[in-house]
mmCIF file of C-alpha atoms in Angstrom:
data_model
loop_
_atom_site.group_PDB
_atom_site.id
_atom_site.type_symbol
_atom_site.label_atom_id
_atom_site.label_comp_id
_atom_site.label_asym_id
_atom_site.label_seq_id
_atom_site.Cartn_x
_atom_site.Cartn_y
_atom_site.Cartn_z
ATOM 1 C CA GLU A 1 64.505 -38.770 -157.448
ATOM 2 C CA PRO A 2 66.720 -36.255 -155.849
ATOM 3 C CA GLU A 3 64.330 -33.539 -153.862
ATOM 4 C CA VAL A 4 64.446 -30.595 -151.534
ATOM 5 C CA THR A 5 63.660 -31.737 -148.022
ATOM 6 C CA GLN A 6 62.457 -29.072 -145.666
ATOM 7 C CA THR A 7 62.246 -29.226 -141.816
ATOM 8 C CA PRO A 8 60.226 -28.701 -139.807
ATOM 9 C CA SER A 9 56.939 -29.468 -141.572
ATOM 10 C CA HIS A 10 55.114 -27.520 -139.093
ATOM 11 C CA GLN A 11 56.105 -25.134 -136.553
ATOM 12 C CA VAL A 12 54.204 -23.062 -134.007
ATOM 13 C CA THR A 13 55.707 -20.204 -132.352
ATOM 14 C CA GLN A 14 54.834 -17.068 -130.107
ATOM 15 C CA MET A 15 54.932 -13.703 -131.450
ATOM 16 C CA GLY A 16 58.453 -12.381 -131.036
ATOM 17 C CA GLN A 17 60.328 -15.303 -131.135
ATOM 18 C CA GLU A 18 63.162 -16.319 -133.583
ATOM 19 C CA VAL A 19 62.512 -18.961 -136.001
ATOM 20 C CA ILE A 20 64.908 -20.928 -138.094
ATOM 21 C CA LEU A 21 63.334 -22.965 -140.986
ATOM 22 C CA ARG A 22 65.792 -25.550 -142.519
ATOM 23 C CA CYS A 23 66.396 -26.854 -146.204
ATOM 24 C CA VAL A 24 68.426 -29.345 -147.986
ATOM 25 C CA PRO A 25 68.510 -28.324 -151.477
ATOM 26 C CA ILE A 26 69.117 -31.035 -154.420
ATOM 27 C CA SER A 27 73.052 -31.484 -154.024
ATOM 28 C CA ASN A 28 74.326 -30.508 -157.454
ATOM 29 C CA HIS A 29 71.898 -27.206 -157.690
ATOM 30 C CA LEU A 30 73.643 -23.710 -157.541
ATOM 31 C CA TYR A 31 70.649 -21.362 -156.798
ATOM 32 C CA PHE A 32 68.544 -21.336 -153.719
ATOM 33 C CA TYR A 33 65.214 -19.828 -153.264
ATOM 34 C CA TRP A 34 62.685 -19.405 -150.274
ATOM 35 C CA TYR A 35 59.093 -18.579 -151.037
ATOM 36 C CA ARG A 36 56.143 -17.996 -149.065
ATOM 37 C CA GLN A 37 52.331 -18.677 -149.209
ATOM 38 C CA ILE A 38 49.924 -17.038 -146.882
ATOM 39 C CA LEU A 39 46.913 -19.603 -146.541
ATOM 40 C CA GLY A 40 44.509 -19.069 -149.766
ATOM 41 C CA GLN A 41 46.503 -16.593 -151.284
ATOM 42 C CA LYS A 42 49.455 -16.812 -154.205
ATOM 43 C CA VAL A 43 52.998 -17.849 -153.883
ATOM 44 C CA GLU A 44 55.524 -15.154 -153.364
ATOM 45 C CA PHE A 45 59.016 -14.717 -153.570
ATOM 46 C CA LEU A 46 60.698 -13.917 -150.812
ATOM 47 C CA VAL A 47 64.928 -14.061 -151.490
ATOM 48 C CA SER A 48 67.150 -15.998 -153.942
ATOM 49 C CA PHE A 49 70.847 -17.302 -153.040
ATOM 50 C CA TYR A 50 73.562 -18.093 -155.092
ATOM 51 C CA ASN A 51 77.405 -18.244 -154.851
ATOM 52 C CA ASN A 52 76.881 -17.526 -150.824
ATOM 53 C CA GLU A 53 74.973 -14.381 -151.497
ATOM 54 C CA ILE A 54 71.829 -13.059 -151.750
ATOM 55 C CA SER A 55 71.015 -12.253 -155.281
ATOM 56 C CA GLU A 56 67.854 -10.944 -155.191
ATOM 57 C CA LYS A 57 65.353 -10.215 -152.443
ATOM 58 C CA SER A 58 61.374 -9.089 -152.539
ATOM 59 C CA GLU A 59 60.117 -6.004 -150.321
ATOM 60 C CA ILE A 60 58.714 -8.647 -147.869
ATOM 61 C CA PHE A 61 62.074 -9.903 -147.014
ATOM 62 C CA ASP A 62 63.091 -6.815 -144.697
ATOM 63 C CA ASP A 63 65.842 -6.754 -141.963
ATOM 64 C CA GLN A 64 63.576 -9.250 -139.672
ATOM 65 C CA PHE A 65 64.607 -12.083 -142.389
ATOM 66 C CA SER A 66 67.852 -13.550 -142.716
ATOM 67 C CA VAL A 67 69.380 -16.404 -145.010
ATOM 68 C CA GLU A 68 72.344 -18.672 -144.418
ATOM 69 C CA ARG A 69 74.086 -21.626 -146.200
ATOM 70 C CA PRO A 70 76.121 -22.614 -143.208
ATOM 71 C CA ASP A 71 77.678 -25.593 -144.771
ATOM 72 C CA GLY A 72 77.726 -27.444 -147.962
ATOM 73 C CA SER A 73 74.245 -28.713 -147.609
ATOM 74 C CA ASN A 74 72.194 -26.768 -145.771
ATOM 75 C CA PHE A 75 70.274 -23.530 -146.568
ATOM 76 C CA THR A 76 68.174 -21.774 -143.427
ATOM 77 C CA LEU A 77 65.730 -18.979 -143.448
ATOM 78 C CA LYS A 78 65.626 -17.087 -140.014
ATOM 79 C CA ILE A 79 63.216 -14.706 -138.805
ATOM 80 C CA ARG A 80 64.057 -12.746 -135.847
ATOM 81 C CA SER A 81 61.344 -11.760 -133.946
ATOM 82 C CA THR A 82 58.040 -13.318 -135.528
ATOM 83 C CA LYS A 83 54.839 -11.412 -136.244
ATOM 84 C CA LEU A 84 51.466 -12.803 -136.739
ATOM 85 C CA GLU A 85 51.275 -12.199 -140.280
ATOM 86 C CA ASP A 86 54.328 -14.380 -140.619
ATOM 87 C CA SER A 87 52.213 -17.234 -140.253
ATOM 88 C CA ALA A 88 52.226 -18.904 -143.734
ATOM 89 C CA MET A 89 53.817 -21.758 -145.504
ATOM 90 C CA TYR A 90 57.572 -21.171 -146.212
ATOM 91 C CA PHE A 91 58.695 -23.180 -149.405
ATOM 92 C CA CYS A 92 62.468 -23.778 -150.137
ATOM 93 C CA ALA A 93 63.660 -24.028 -153.871
ATOM 94 C CA SER A 94 66.880 -24.641 -155.813
ATOM 95 C CA LYS A 95 67.381 -25.225 -159.380
ATOM 96 C CA TRP A 96 70.803 -26.010 -161.368
ATOM 97 C CA THR A 97 71.609 -23.116 -163.612
ATOM 98 C CA VAL A 98 71.127 -19.642 -164.268
ATOM 99 C CA ASP A 99 69.103 -20.437 -167.211
ATOM 100 C CA SER A 100 65.303 -19.057 -166.704
ATOM 101 C CA GLY A 101 63.903 -22.024 -168.802
ATOM 102 C CA ASN A 102 65.541 -24.703 -165.838
ATOM 103 C CA THR A 103 63.243 -26.087 -163.575
ATOM 104 C CA ILE A 104 63.045 -24.835 -160.002
ATOM 105 C CA TYR A 105 62.262 -27.633 -157.414
ATOM 106 C CA PHE A 106 60.342 -26.968 -154.638
ATOM 107 C CA GLY A 107 60.538 -28.777 -151.102
ATOM 108 C CA GLU A 108 57.338 -29.697 -149.227
ATOM 109 C CA GLY A 109 57.467 -26.503 -147.205
ATOM 110 C CA SER A 110 57.248 -25.683 -143.539
ATOM 111 C CA TRP A 111 54.266 -24.600 -142.226
ATOM 112 C CA LEU A 112 54.866 -21.681 -139.596
ATOM 113 C CA THR A 113 51.940 -20.541 -137.258
ATOM 114 C CA VAL A 114 52.559 -17.495 -134.966
ATOM 115 C CA VAL A 115 50.133 -17.126 -132.026
ATOM 116 C CA GLY B 1 57.431 -5.890 -163.793
ATOM 117 C CA ASN B 2 56.294 -9.509 -164.640
ATOM 118 C CA SER B 3 52.863 -10.804 -163.726
ATOM 119 C CA VAL B 4 50.573 -13.481 -164.219
ATOM 120 C CA THR B 5 47.151 -13.687 -164.303
ATOM 121 C CA GLN B 6 44.875 -16.854 -164.134
ATOM 122 C CA MET B 7 41.360 -17.557 -164.126
ATOM 123 C CA GLU B 8 39.355 -17.716 -160.693
ATOM 124 C CA GLY B 9 38.744 -20.958 -158.967
ATOM 125 C CA PRO B 10 37.328 -23.192 -157.803
ATOM 126 C CA VAL B 11 36.610 -25.179 -160.807
ATOM 127 C CA THR B 12 34.277 -28.183 -160.159
ATOM 128 C CA LEU B 13 33.913 -30.708 -163.146
ATOM 129 C CA SER B 14 32.739 -34.354 -163.547
ATOM 130 C CA GLU B 15 35.385 -36.922 -164.108
ATOM 131 C CA GLU B 16 36.061 -37.409 -167.793
ATOM 132 C CA ALA B 17 35.060 -33.558 -168.732
ATOM 133 C CA PHE B 18 37.298 -31.507 -170.523
ATOM 134 C CA LEU B 19 39.486 -28.937 -168.472
ATOM 135 C CA THR B 20 40.844 -25.497 -169.652
ATOM 136 C CA ILE B 21 42.390 -23.168 -167.144
ATOM 137 C CA ASN B 22 43.295 -19.650 -168.543
ATOM 138 C CA CYS B 23 46.446 -17.950 -167.876
ATOM 139 C CA THR B 24 47.863 -14.925 -169.391
ATOM 140 C CA TYR B 25 51.081 -13.158 -168.391
ATOM 141 C CA THR B 26 53.015 -9.804 -168.685
ATOM 142 C CA ALA B 27 56.624 -9.897 -169.033
ATOM 143 C CA THR B 28 59.630 -7.839 -170.584
ATOM 144 C CA GLY B 29 61.766 -10.201 -172.904
ATOM 145 C CA TYR B 30 61.228 -13.887 -173.513
ATOM 146 C CA PRO B 31 59.793 -15.402 -170.230
ATOM 147 C CA SER B 32 59.917 -19.074 -169.558
ATOM 148 C CA LEU B 33 56.304 -20.703 -168.891
ATOM 149 C CA PHE B 34 55.133 -23.231 -166.217
ATOM 150 C CA TRP B 35 52.591 -24.767 -164.577
ATOM 151 C CA TYR B 36 53.028 -26.347 -161.273
ATOM 152 C CA VAL B 37 50.423 -28.045 -159.164
ATOM 153 C CA GLN B 38 49.888 -28.595 -155.572
ATOM 154 C CA TYR B 39 48.092 -31.387 -154.336
ATOM 155 C CA PRO B 40 46.550 -31.265 -150.868
ATOM 156 C CA GLY B 41 48.686 -31.375 -147.866
ATOM 157 C CA GLU B 42 51.627 -31.446 -150.313
ATOM 158 C CA GLY B 43 54.299 -29.150 -151.596
ATOM 159 C CA LEU B 44 54.655 -27.563 -155.468
ATOM 160 C CA GLN B 45 55.629 -29.764 -158.164
ATOM 161 C CA LEU B 46 56.076 -29.210 -161.435
ATOM 162 C CA LEU B 47 53.709 -30.112 -164.081
ATOM 163 C CA LEU B 48 55.229 -28.775 -167.401
ATOM 164 C CA LYS B 49 57.006 -26.166 -168.908
ATOM 165 C CA ALA B 50 57.733 -24.191 -171.990
ATOM 166 C CA THR B 51 60.766 -22.200 -172.865
ATOM 167 C CA LYS B 52 60.036 -20.332 -176.314
ATOM 168 C CA ALA B 53 57.078 -19.210 -178.479
ATOM 169 C CA ASP B 54 55.063 -21.973 -179.715
ATOM 170 C CA ASP B 55 56.573 -24.607 -177.463
ATOM 171 C CA LYS B 56 54.028 -27.108 -176.356
ATOM 172 C CA GLY B 57 54.846 -28.616 -172.854
ATOM 173 C CA SER B 58 53.030 -31.803 -171.752
ATOM 174 C CA ASN B 59 52.700 -34.081 -168.738
ATOM 175 C CA LYS B 60 50.005 -36.672 -167.478
ATOM 176 C CA GLY B 61 47.518 -35.715 -170.093
ATOM 177 C CA PHE B 62 47.851 -32.081 -169.626
ATOM 178 C CA GLU B 63 49.247 -29.728 -172.069
ATOM 179 C CA ALA B 64 49.793 -26.133 -172.778
ATOM 180 C CA THR B 65 51.393 -23.902 -175.556
ATOM 181 C CA TYR B 66 53.566 -20.977 -175.352
ATOM 182 C CA ARG B 67 51.694 -18.377 -177.348
ATOM 183 C CA LYS B 68 53.401 -15.038 -177.462
ATOM 184 C CA GLU B 69 50.946 -13.298 -179.825
ATOM 185 C CA THR B 70 48.208 -13.363 -177.191
ATOM 186 C CA THR B 71 50.569 -13.420 -173.990
ATOM 187 C CA SER B 72 48.694 -16.945 -172.843
ATOM 188 C CA PHE B 73 49.518 -20.131 -171.523
ATOM 189 C CA HIS B 74 46.164 -22.162 -171.091
ATOM 190 C CA LEU B 75 46.308 -25.441 -169.262
ATOM 191 C CA GLU B 76 44.222 -28.037 -170.886
ATOM 192 C CA LYS B 77 43.603 -31.624 -170.204
ATOM 193 C CA GLY B 78 41.099 -33.905 -172.640
ATOM 194 C CA SER B 79 39.609 -36.130 -169.713
ATOM 195 C CA VAL B 80 40.127 -35.172 -166.070
ATOM 196 C CA GLN B 81 40.224 -37.735 -163.215
ATOM 197 C CA VAL B 82 39.370 -37.486 -159.318
ATOM 198 C CA SER B 83 43.020 -37.506 -158.800
ATOM 199 C CA ASP B 84 44.192 -34.585 -160.683
ATOM 200 C CA SER B 85 41.851 -32.421 -158.065
ATOM 201 C CA ALA B 86 44.547 -29.761 -156.724
ATOM 202 C CA VAL B 87 45.474 -26.432 -156.958
ATOM 203 C CA TYR B 88 47.296 -25.182 -160.312
ATOM 204 C CA PHE B 89 49.807 -22.379 -160.854
ATOM 205 C CA CYS B 90 50.609 -20.953 -163.708
ATOM 206 C CA ALA B 91 54.045 -18.968 -163.552
ATOM 207 C CA LEU B 92 57.024 -17.735 -165.346
ATOM 208 C CA THR B 93 60.846 -16.651 -164.898
ATOM 209 C CA GLY B 94 61.879 -13.786 -167.285
ATOM 210 C CA GLY B 95 64.593 -11.305 -166.686
ATOM 211 C CA GLY B 96 65.804 -13.168 -163.644
ATOM 212 C CA ASN B 97 66.016 -15.932 -161.590
ATOM 213 C CA LYS B 98 62.833 -16.149 -159.744
ATOM 214 C CA LEU B 99 59.418 -17.466 -160.231
ATOM 215 C CA THR B 100 56.261 -15.459 -160.624
ATOM 216 C CA PHE B 101 53.463 -17.036 -159.541
ATOM 217 C CA GLY B 102 49.334 -16.226 -160.512
ATOM 218 C CA THR B 103 47.150 -16.726 -157.758
ATOM 219 C CA GLY B 104 46.345 -20.512 -158.280
ATOM 220 C CA THR B 105 42.982 -22.348 -159.501
ATOM 221 C CA GLN B 106 41.573 -25.000 -157.365
ATOM 222 C CA LEU B 107 40.335 -27.836 -159.425
ATOM 223 C CA LYS B 108 37.536 -30.209 -157.962
ATOM 224 C CA VAL B 109 36.938 -33.134 -159.761
ATOM 225 C CA GLU B 110 33.705 -35.128 -158.773
ATOM 226 C CA LEU B 111 32.486 -38.596 -159.750
#
């Protein structure tokens, strides 16, 4: 079964450093997402991406964050200058169509620890 | 805006017990409703979904019915197993493409 894959599975970084989290969405999907889950808290939407541009973003997704689809398969989340409060599990997700009933498929997550 | 409210956990049950995890929502229009499950150390997996009122989603013995009149989508299973121990998230999409999640309910099933 096709799946969303994410790398790395775990990264430890020092505060102020840049981090890039990588994702390979399911190949024929058109909508891409990043979510995050701070330990013990709810899963929060960060950003959605369609047709090579951001379609929606949350208040969390400030100027420190950016996303890119550098080629036909990868989708990346960059955090420019990490803060302690960026420590979380980051989930990449994708879906096929704009239909709100269409399933969004998630990767296994990248656990980011900022020290 | 959209929101999802789930019952607080953790929920601890004995194997073969009946499970209900309550979920209510607030949304404009006609949202689609989902239950996702997160097993220990893993990502989010779709468990079931329902896209219109009175639809029943079901999978692996779990089921939930989309109740528009009560804005609810409660998750039920008649007989839980130890392998069902996980965190369960109720979620919706409506008026946009993103999922809005509830806080999650941890389920622990004991022998």
